Coordinates of C-alpha atoms in Angstrom, one line a residue:
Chain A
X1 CA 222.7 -85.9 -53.4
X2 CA 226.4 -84.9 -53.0
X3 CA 229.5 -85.9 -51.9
X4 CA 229.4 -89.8 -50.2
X5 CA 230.9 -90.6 -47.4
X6 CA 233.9 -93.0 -47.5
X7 CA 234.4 -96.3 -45.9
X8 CA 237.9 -97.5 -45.7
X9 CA 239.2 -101.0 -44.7
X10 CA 243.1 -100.8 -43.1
X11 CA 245.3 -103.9 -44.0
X12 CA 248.1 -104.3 -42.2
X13 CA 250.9 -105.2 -44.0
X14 CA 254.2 -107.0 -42.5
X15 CA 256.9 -108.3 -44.7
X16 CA 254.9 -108.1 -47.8
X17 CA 252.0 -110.2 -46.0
X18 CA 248.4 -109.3 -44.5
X19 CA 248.5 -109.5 -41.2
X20 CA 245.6 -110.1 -39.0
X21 CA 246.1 -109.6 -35.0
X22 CA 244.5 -107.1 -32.0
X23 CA 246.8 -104.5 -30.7
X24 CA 250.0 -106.2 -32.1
X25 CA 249.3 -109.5 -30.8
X26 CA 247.9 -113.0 -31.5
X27 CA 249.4 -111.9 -35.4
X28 CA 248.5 -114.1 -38.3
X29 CA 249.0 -114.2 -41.8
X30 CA 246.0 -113.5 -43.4
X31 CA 247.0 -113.3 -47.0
X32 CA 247.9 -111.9 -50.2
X33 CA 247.7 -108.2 -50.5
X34 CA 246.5 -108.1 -53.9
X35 CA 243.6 -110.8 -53.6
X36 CA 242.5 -108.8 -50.0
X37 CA 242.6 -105.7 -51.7
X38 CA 241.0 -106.9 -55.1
X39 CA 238.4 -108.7 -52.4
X40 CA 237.7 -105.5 -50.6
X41 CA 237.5 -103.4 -54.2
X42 CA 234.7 -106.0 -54.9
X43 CA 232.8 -105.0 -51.8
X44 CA 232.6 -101.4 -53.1
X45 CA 235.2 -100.0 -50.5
X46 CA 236.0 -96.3 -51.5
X47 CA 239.5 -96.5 -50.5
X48 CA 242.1 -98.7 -48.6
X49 CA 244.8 -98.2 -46.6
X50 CA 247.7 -99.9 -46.3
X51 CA 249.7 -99.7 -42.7
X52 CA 253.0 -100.8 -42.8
X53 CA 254.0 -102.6 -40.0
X54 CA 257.3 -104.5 -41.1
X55 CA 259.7 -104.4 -38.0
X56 CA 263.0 -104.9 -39.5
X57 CA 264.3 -102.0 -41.6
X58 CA 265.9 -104.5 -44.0
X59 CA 262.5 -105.1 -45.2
X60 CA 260.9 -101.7 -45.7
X61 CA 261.0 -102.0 -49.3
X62 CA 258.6 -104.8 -49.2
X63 CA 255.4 -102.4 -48.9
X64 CA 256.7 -100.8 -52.2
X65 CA 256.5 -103.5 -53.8
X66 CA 253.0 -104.4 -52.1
X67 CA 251.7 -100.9 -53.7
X68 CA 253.0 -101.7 -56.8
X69 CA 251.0 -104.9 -57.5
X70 CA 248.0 -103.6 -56.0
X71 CA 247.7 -100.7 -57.8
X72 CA 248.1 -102.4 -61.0
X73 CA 245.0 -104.5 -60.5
X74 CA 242.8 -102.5 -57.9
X75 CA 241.8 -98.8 -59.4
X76 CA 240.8 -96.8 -56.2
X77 CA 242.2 -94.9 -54.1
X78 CA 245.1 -96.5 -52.1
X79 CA 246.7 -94.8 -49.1
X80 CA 250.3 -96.0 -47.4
X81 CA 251.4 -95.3 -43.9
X82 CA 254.1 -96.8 -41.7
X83 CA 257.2 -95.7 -41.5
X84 CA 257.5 -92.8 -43.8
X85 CA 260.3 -90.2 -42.6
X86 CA 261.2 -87.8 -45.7
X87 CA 260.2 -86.6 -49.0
X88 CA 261.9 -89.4 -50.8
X89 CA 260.0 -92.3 -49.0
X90 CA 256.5 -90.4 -50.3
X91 CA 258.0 -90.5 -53.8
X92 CA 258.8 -93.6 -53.6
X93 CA 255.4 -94.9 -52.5
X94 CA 253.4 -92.2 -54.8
X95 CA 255.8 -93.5 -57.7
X96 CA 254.9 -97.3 -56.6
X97 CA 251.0 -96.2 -57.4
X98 CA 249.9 -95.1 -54.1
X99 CA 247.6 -91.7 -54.0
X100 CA 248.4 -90.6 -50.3
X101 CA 250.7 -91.1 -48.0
X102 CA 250.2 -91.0 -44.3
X103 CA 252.7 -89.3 -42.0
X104 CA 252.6 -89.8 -38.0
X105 CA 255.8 -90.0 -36.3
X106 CA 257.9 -88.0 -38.6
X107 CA 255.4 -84.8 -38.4
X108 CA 255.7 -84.6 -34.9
X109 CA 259.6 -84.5 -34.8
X110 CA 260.0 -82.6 -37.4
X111 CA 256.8 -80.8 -38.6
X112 CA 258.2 -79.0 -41.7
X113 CA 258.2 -82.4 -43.6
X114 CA 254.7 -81.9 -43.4
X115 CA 255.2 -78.3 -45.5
X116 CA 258.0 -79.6 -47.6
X117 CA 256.1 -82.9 -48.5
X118 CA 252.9 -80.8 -49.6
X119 CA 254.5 -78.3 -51.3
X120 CA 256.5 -81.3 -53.4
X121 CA 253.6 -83.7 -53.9
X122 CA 250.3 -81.8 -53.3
X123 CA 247.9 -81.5 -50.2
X124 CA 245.9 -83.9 -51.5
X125 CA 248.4 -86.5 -51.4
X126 CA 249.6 -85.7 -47.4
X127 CA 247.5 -87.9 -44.9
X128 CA 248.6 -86.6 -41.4
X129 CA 247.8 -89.3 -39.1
X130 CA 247.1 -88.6 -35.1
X131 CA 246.9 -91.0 -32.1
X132 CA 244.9 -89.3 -29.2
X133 CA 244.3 -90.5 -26.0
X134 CA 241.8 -88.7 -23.8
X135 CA 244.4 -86.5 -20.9
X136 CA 241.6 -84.9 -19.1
X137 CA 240.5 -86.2 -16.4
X138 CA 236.6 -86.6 -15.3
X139 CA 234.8 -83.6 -14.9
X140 CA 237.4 -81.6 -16.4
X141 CA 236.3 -80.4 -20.0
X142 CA 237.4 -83.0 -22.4
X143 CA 240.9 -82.6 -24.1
X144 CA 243.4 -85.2 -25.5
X145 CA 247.1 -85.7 -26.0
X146 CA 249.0 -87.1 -29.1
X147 CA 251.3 -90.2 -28.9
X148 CA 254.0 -91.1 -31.4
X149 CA 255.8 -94.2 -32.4
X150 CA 252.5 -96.1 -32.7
X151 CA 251.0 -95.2 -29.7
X152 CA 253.9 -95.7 -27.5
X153 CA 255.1 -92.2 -27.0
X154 CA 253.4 -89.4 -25.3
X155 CA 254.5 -86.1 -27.0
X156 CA 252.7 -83.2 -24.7
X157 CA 250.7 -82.1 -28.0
X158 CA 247.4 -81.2 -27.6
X159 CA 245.2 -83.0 -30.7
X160 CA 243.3 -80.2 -31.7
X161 CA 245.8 -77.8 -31.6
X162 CA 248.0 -80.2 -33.5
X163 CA 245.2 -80.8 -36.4
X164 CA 244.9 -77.4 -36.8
X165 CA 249.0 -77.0 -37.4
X166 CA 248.9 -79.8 -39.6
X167 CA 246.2 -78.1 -41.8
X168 CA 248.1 -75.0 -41.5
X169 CA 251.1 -76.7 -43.0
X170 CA 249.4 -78.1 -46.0
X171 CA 248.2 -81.8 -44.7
X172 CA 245.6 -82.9 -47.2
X173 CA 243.7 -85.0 -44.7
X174 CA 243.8 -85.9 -41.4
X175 CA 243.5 -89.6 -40.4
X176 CA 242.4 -89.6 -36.4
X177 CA 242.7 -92.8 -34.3
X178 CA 241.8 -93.0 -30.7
X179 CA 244.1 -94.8 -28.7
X180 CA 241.4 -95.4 -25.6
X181 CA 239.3 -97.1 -28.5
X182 CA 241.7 -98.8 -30.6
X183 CA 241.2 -102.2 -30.5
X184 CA 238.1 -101.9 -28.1
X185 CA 235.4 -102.4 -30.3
X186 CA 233.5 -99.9 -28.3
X187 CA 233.3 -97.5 -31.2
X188 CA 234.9 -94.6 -32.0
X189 CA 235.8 -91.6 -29.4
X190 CA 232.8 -89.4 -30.8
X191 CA 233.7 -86.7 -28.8
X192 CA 237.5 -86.3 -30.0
X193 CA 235.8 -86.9 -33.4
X194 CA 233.8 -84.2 -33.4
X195 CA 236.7 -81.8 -31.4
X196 CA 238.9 -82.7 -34.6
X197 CA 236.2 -82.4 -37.3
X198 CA 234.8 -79.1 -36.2
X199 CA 238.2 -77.7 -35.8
X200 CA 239.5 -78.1 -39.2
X201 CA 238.5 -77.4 -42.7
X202 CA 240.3 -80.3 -44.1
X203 CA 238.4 -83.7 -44.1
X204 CA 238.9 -86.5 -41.6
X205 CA 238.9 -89.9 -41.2
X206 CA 237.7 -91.4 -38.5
X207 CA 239.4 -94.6 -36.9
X208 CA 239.9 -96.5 -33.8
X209 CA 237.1 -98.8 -31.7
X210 CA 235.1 -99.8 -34.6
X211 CA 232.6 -103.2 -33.0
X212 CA 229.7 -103.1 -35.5
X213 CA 227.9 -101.1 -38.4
X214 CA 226.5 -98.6 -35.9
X215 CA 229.6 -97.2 -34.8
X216 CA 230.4 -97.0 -38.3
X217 CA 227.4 -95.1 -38.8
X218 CA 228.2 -92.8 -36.2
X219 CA 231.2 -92.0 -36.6
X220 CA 229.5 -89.7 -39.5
X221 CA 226.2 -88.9 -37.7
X222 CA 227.7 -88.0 -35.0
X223 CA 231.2 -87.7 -35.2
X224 CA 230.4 -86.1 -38.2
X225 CA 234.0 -87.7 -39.7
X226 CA 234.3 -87.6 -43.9
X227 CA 235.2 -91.2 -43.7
X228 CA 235.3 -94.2 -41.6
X229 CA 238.3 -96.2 -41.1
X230 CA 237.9 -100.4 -39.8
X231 CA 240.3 -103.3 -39.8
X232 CA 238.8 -106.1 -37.6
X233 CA 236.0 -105.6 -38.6
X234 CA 236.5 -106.5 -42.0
X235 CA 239.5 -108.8 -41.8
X236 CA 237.5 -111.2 -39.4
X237 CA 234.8 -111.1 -42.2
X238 CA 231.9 -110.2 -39.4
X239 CA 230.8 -108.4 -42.1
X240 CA 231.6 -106.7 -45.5
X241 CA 232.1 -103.2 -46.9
X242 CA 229.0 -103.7 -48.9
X243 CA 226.5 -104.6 -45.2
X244 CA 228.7 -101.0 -44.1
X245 CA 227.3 -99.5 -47.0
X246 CA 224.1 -100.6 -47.0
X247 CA 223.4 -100.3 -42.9
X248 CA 224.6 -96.5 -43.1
X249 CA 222.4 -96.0 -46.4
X250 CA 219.4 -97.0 -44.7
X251 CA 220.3 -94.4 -41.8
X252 CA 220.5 -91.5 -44.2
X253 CA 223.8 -91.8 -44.7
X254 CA 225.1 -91.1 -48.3
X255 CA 227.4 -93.6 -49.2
X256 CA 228.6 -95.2 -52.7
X257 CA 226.5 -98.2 -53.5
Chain B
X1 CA 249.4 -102.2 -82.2
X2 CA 247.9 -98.5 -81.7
X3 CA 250.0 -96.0 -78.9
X4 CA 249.0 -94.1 -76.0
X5 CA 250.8 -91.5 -75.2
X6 CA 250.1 -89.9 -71.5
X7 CA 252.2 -86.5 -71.2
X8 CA 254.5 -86.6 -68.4
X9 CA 255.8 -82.9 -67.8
X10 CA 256.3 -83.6 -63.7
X11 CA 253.1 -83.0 -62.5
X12 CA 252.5 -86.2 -60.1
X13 CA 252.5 -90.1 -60.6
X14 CA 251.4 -91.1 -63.6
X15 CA 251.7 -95.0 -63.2
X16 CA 248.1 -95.3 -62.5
X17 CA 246.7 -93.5 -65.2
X18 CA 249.0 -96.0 -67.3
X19 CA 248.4 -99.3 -65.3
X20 CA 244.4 -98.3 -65.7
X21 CA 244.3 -97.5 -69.6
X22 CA 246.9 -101.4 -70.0
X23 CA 244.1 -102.9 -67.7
X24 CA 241.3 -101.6 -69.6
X25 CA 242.6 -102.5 -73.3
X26 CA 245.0 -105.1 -73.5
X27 CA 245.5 -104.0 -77.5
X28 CA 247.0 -100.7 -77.0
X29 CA 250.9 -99.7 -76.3
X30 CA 250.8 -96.8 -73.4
X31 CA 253.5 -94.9 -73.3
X32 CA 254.7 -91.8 -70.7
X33 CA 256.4 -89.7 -72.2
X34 CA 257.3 -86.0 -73.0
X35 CA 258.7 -86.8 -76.2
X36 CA 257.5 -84.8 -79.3
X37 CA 257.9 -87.8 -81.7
X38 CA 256.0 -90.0 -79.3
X39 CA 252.9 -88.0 -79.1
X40 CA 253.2 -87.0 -82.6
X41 CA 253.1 -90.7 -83.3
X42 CA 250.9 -91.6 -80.7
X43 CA 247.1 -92.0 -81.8
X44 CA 245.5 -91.5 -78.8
X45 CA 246.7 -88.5 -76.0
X46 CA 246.1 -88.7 -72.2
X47 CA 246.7 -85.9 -70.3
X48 CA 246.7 -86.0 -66.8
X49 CA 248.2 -83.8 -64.3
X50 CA 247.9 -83.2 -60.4
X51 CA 249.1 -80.2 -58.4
X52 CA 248.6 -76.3 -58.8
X53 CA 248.5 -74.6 -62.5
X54 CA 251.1 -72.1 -62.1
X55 CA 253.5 -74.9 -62.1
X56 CA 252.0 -77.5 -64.4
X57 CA 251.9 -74.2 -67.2
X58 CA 255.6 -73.6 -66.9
X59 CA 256.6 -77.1 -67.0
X60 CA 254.7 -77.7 -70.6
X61 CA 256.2 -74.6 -71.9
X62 CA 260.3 -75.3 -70.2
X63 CA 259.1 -78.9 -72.3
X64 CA 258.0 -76.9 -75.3
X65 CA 254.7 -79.4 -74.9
X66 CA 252.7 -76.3 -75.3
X67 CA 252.8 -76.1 -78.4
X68 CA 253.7 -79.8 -79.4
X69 CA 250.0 -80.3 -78.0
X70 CA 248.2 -77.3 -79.5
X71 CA 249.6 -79.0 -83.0
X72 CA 249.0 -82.5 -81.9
X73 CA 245.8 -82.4 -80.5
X74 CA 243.8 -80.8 -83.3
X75 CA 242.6 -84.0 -84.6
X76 CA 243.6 -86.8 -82.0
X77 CA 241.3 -88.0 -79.3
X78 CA 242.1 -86.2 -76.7
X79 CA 241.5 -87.1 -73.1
X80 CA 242.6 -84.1 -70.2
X81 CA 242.4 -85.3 -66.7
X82 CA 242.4 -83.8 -63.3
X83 CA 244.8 -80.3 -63.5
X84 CA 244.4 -82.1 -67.0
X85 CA 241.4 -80.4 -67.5
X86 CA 242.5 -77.1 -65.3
X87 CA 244.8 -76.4 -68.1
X88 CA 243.0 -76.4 -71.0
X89 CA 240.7 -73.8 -69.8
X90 CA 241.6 -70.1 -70.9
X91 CA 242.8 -69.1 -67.3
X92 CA 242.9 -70.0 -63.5
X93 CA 242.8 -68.1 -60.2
X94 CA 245.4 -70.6 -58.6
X95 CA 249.1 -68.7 -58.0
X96 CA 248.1 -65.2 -58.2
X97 CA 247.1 -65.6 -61.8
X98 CA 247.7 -68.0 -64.1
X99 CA 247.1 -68.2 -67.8
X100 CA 245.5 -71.9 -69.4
X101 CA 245.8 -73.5 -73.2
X102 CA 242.5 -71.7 -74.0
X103 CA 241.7 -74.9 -75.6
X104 CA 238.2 -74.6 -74.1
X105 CA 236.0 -72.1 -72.7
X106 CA 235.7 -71.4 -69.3
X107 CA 237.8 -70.3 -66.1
X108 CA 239.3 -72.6 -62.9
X109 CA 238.2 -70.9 -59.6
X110 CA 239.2 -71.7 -55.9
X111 CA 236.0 -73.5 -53.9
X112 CA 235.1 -70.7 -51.4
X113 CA 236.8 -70.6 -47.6
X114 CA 234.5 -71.7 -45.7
X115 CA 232.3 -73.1 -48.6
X116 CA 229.0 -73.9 -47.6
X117 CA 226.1 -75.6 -49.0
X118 CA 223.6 -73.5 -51.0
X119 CA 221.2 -73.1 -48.6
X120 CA 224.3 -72.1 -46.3
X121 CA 223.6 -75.0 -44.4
X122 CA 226.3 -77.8 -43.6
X123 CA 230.1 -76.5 -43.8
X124 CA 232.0 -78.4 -47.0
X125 CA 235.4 -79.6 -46.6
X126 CA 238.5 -78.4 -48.9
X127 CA 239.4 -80.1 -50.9
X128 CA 236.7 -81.9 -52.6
X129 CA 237.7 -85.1 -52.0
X130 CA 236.0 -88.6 -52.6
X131 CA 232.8 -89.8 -54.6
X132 CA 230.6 -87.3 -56.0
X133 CA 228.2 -87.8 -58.3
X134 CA 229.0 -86.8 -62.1
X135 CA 225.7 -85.4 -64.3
X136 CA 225.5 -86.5 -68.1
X137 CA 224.3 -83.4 -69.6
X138 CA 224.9 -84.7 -73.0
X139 CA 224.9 -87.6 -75.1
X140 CA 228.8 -88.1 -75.6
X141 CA 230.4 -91.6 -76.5
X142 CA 232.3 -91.4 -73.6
X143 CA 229.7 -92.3 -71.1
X144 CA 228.4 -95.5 -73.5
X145 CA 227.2 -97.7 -71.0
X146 CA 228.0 -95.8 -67.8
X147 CA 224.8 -95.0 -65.5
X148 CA 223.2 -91.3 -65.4
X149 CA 225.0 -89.9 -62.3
X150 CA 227.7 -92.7 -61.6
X151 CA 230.2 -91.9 -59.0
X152 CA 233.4 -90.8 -59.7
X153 CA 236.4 -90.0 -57.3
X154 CA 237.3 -86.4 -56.9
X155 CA 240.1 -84.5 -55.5
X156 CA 240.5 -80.8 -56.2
X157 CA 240.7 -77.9 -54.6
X158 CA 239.8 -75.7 -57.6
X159 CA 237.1 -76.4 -60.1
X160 CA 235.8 -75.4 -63.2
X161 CA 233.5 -73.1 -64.5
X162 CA 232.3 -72.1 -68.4
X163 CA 229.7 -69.8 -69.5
X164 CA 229.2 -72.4 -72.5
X165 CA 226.9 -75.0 -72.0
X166 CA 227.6 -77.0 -75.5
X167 CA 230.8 -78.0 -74.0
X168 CA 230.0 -79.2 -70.8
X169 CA 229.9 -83.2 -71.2
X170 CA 229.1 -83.4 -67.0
X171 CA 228.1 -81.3 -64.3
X172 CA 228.7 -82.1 -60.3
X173 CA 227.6 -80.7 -56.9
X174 CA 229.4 -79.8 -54.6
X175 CA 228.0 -76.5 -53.0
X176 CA 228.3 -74.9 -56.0
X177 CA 227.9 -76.5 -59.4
X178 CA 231.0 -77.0 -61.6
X179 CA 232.2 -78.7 -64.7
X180 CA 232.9 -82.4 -63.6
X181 CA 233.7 -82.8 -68.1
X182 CA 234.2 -80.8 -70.3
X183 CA 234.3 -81.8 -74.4
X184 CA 234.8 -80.3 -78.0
X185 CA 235.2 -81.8 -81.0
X186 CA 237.9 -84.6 -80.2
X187 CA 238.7 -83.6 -76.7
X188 CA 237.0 -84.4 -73.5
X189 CA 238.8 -84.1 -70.0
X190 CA 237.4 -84.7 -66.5
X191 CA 237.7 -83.1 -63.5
X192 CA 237.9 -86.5 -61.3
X193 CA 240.2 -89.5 -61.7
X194 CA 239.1 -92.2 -63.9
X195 CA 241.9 -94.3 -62.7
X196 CA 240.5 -94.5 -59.2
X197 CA 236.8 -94.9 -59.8
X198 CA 236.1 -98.4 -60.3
X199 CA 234.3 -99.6 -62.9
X200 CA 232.6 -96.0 -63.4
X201 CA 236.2 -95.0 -64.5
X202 CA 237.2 -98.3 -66.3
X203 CA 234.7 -97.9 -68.2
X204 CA 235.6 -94.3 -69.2
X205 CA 238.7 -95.0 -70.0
X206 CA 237.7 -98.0 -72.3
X207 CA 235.7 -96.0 -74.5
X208 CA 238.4 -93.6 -74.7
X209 CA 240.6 -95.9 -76.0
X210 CA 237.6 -97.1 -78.6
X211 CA 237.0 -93.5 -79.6
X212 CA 237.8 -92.4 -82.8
X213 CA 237.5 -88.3 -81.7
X214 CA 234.4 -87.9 -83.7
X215 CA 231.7 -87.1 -81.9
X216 CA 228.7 -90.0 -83.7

């Protein structure tokens, strides 16, 4: 027995509300942070994520404030992304009661937040988040491209290459969503996955495409990701952290029961 | 209304620690604070920390807590967590060299690049991060009513290790074994975060705050 691997639900959080909604459409509120969270805590999750997906500036604060309240009531790991462009917006979230903080656009414009923020904070609280998108074509061996500005922006990176910087400058984690899968339900991109896990020595969470408990499960067994990230899946109640748990368990899979 | 003090010398966030130990015992006043008449008066100390040694040593000593805590913590209970535990040892490897409290036994060391498994098998990630199970290797007060091996959450990229085995409290795998808590007399510290482990954690943190540093 050793180290388990995680499963992580992802709320999406828009002016202080859970939002529930597939690729940024059809959105609905879906509740209180703190009762999803406290919900989700129940079910045995290992962590949760919170992304921030407030649109208007004036509101940013609002997540802070979300943070605050949960992490006075929910005592696991929480991890906050959305949004987050210098040191002083980690602070501010790591003050609030978050433990990590996930970076994304801001790393690729300007990388040596990445540096500064870890050598400030701590690896362990730098979550460096990628959206990859498969840019080879078929036949060609596999590679894949990063995008910025949530998934808008195509940047020229190559992911690998990219993870490996971002370890290389001190990121604590890497968070790794396929954009091909997102939203899918086809599972995760078990190839990219693997590229991403095999490259670097930090761990990784997989996301992006989750449909059922089997992807879940593969995602580690074949993916070989640290820790498997899913929103639908759970929001939509098809099932609960604690059937995750106990479906990868009776694959082998060590998880926290 | 008994106090809690939890040292703040700038090593990391410290709002959880205190929002965990309020949640946990509704009786007790936390306070954080770096103030020598707070933890003298406090009666219980917490001492957390997150971040490399080098740093976290030369903020106690700028603070003079060094040696506020050597006084203070001679009869208190005494709970180090995290780098909290890191710095009580006698020395680490972490930033070329870097000398503890030498309030307990034992030495921090970096987990291995590339660390592998014993049997050299599957490669281990850096750093130890997540749930990991924690061993009771001795009957302490501090794990009343928590299971044999509960999980705790862990995130370190050094760990520690002691050629005494009286005062290790619990022992975890990860590749290598290492000193998941440590105890003697009226201290005990833990190498993961009680604050994020759920009930596991709670639970440790409760009989902390019920503990009256003696050891039955």
């Amino acid at each position: 027995m050793g180290l388990a691997k995680r499963i992580i639900p992802c709320l999406d959080v828009r002016d202080g509300r859970v939002v529930k909604g597939v690729r940024f459409v059809d959105i609905r509120d879906a509740g209180d942070p703190v009762e999803v969270a406290r919900r989700y805590d129940k079910e045995g999750a290992d962590e949760i994520t919170f992304l921030d997906i407030t649109a208007s500036s004036d509101n940013r604060d609002t997540i802070v404030h979300v943070v605050e309240a949960v992490a006075s009531e929910v005592f696991i790991p929480l991890t906050v992304g959305g949004g987050i462009r210098k040191v002083g917006d980690i602070r501010c979230m790591l003050n609030a009661g978050a433990d990590k903080v996930g970076i994304n656009t801001a790393a690729v414009s300007n990388p040596e937040l990445v540096k500064e923020a870890s050598d400030a904070v701590g690896a362990q609280c730098i979550v460096v988040a990628i959206d990859a998108k498969q840019a080879s074509k078929e036949g060609e061996p596999k590679c894949w491209e990063i995008f910025t500005h949530g998934g808008r922006k195509p940047t020229g990176i190559d992911a690998i290459e990219w993870a490996i910087r971002m370890q290389d400058y001190g990121a604590g984690e890497i968070l790794l969503t396929s954009m091909d899968r997102d939203g899918t339900k086809t599972g995760f991109d078990l190839d990219l996955t693997r590229a991403v896990c095999e490259a670097v020595n930090i761990p990784v969470i997989a996301s992006g495409g989750v449909g059922n408990l089997q992807h879940l499960a593969d995602g580690v067994s074949i993916g070989g990701a640290d820790a498997v990230l899913a929103a639908s899946i759970f929001h939509f109640a098809e099932y609960s952290v604690g059937e995750a748990k106990k479906f990868m368990a009776d694959q082998g899979i060590e998880v926290r029961l | 209304m008994s106090l809690v003090a939890v040292i703040d010398y700038g090593m990391g966030n410290l709002r959880s620690v205190a929002k965990a130990l309020e949640h946990v015992n509704s009786k007790v006043r936390v306070k954080v604070t770096a103030d020598a008449a707070d933890i003298s008066a406090a009666d219980h100390i917490v001492f957390p920390g997150q971040g490399a040694m080098g740093p976290a040593m030369s903020a106690l000593c700028e603070r003079g807590l060094d040696e506020i805590l050597l006084r203070e913590m001679g009869h208190k209970p005494f709970l180090g967590v995290c780098l909290g535990l890191q710095v009580m040892m006698e020395s680490s490897e972490e930033n070329g060299g870097t000398q503890g409290l030498g309030l307990l036994p034992g030495q921090v060391k970096r987990f291995p690049d590339p660390h592998t498994g014993p049997e050299g098998g599957e490669r281990l990630k850096v750093p130890h991060m997540g749930w990991n199970e924690c061993h009771q290797v001795q009957a302490h007060p501090l794990w009343e009513g928590i299971d044999q091996d509960s999980r705790f959450y862990f995130v370190h990229s050094y760990y520690v290790t002691t050629d005494d085995p009286d005062e290790i409290a619990g022992s975890c795998d990860y590749g290598l074994n290492f000193v998941a808590a440590a105890c003697r007399e009226n201290m005990f510290a833990v190498q993961f975060h009680p604050e994020k482990s759920a009930q596991a954690g709670l639970k440790l943190l409760e009989n902390f705050l019920g503990w009256d540093g003696q050891r039955d």
